[in-house]
PDB file of C-alpha atoms in Angstrom:
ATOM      1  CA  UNK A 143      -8.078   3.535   6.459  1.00 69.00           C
ATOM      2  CA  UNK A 144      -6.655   4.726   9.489  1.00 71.00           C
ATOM      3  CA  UNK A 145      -4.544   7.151   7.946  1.00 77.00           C
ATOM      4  CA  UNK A 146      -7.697   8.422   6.463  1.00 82.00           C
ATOM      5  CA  UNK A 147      -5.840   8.136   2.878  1.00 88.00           C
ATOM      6  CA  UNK A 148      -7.951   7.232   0.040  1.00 91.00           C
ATOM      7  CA  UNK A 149      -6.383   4.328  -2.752  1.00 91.00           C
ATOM      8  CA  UNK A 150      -6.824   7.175  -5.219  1.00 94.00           C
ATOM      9  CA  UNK A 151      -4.568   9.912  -2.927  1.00 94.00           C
ATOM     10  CA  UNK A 152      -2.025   7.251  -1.886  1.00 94.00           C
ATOM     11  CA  UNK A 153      -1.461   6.412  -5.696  1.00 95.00           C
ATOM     12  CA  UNK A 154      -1.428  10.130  -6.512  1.00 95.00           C
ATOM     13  CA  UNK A 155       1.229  10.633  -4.027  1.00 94.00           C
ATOM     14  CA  UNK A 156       3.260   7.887  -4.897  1.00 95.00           C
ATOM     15  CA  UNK A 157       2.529   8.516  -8.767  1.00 95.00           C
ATOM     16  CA  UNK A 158       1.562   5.273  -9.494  1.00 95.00           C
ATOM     17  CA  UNK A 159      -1.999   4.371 -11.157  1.00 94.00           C
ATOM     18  CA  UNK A 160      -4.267   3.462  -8.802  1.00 93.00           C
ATOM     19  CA  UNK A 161      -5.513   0.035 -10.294  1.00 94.00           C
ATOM     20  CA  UNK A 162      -1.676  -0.877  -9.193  1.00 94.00           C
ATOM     21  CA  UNK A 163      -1.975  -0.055  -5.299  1.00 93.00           C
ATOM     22  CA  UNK A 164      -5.852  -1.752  -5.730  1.00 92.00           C
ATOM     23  CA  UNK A 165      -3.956  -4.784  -7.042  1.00 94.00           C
ATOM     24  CA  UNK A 166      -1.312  -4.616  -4.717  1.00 91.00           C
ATOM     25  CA  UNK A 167      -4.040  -4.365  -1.604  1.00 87.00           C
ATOM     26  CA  UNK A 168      -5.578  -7.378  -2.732  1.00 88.00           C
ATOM     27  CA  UNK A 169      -2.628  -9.255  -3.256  1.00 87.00           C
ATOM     28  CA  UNK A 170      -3.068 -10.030  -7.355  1.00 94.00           C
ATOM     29  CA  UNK A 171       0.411  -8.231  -7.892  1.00 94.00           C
ATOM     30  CA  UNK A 172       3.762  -8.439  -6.264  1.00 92.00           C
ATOM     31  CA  UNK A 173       5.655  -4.639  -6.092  1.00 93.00           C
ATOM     32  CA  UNK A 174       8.702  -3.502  -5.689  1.00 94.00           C
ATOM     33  CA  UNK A 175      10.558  -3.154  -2.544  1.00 95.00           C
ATOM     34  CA  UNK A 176      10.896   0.892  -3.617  1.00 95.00           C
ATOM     35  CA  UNK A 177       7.408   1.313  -4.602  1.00 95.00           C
ATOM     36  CA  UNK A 178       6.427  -0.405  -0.816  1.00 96.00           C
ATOM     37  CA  UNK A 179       8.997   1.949   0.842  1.00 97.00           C
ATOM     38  CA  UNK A 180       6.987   4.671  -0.946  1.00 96.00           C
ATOM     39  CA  UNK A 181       3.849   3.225   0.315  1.00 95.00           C
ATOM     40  CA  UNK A 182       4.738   2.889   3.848  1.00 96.00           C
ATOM     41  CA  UNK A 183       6.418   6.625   3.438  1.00 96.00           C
ATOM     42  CA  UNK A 184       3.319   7.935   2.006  1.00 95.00           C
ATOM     43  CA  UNK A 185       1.120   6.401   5.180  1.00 94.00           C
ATOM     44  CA  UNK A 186       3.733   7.513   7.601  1.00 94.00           C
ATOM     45  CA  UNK A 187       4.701   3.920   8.880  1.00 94.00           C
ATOM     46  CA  UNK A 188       7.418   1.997   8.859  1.00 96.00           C
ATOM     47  CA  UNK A 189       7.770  -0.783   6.159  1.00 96.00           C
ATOM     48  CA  UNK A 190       7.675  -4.047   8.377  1.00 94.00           C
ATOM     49  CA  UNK A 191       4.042  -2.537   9.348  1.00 92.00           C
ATOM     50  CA  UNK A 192       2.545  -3.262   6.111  1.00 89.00           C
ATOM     51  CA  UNK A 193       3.775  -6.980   6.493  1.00 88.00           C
ATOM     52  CA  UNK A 194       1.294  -7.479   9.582  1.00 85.00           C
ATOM     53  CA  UNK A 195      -1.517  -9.600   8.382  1.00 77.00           C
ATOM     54  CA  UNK A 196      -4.162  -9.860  10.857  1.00 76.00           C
ATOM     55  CA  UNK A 197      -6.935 -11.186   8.568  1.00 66.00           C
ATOM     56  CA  UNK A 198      -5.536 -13.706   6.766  1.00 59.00           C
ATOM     57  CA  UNK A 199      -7.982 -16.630   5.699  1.00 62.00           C
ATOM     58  CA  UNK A 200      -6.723 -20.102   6.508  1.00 55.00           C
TER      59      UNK A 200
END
């Protein structure tokens, strides 16, 4: 969200469908360490970034 990127865009970018990066997001699917670099090159961050979980439930 704060890249202002919609699910849609980032999947478009990255060409994968966009049910995969929902999936991905809410943690129903495990990826690829290529298709996260893509991610985290698509959203301009590095990769350890998108390994900070802030809201995890306990």
């Amino acid at each position: 969200m704060s890249k202002n990127i919609s699910m849609q865009n980032l999947a478009y970018t990255i060409n994968v469908e966009y049910s995969q990066i929902s999936r991905i997001e809410l943690g129903k699917i495990s990826t690829s360490i290529s298709t996260i670099y893509e991610i985290a090159k698509a959203l301009e961050v590095p990769v350890f970034e998108l390994f900070i979980f802030d809201n995890i439930e306990q």
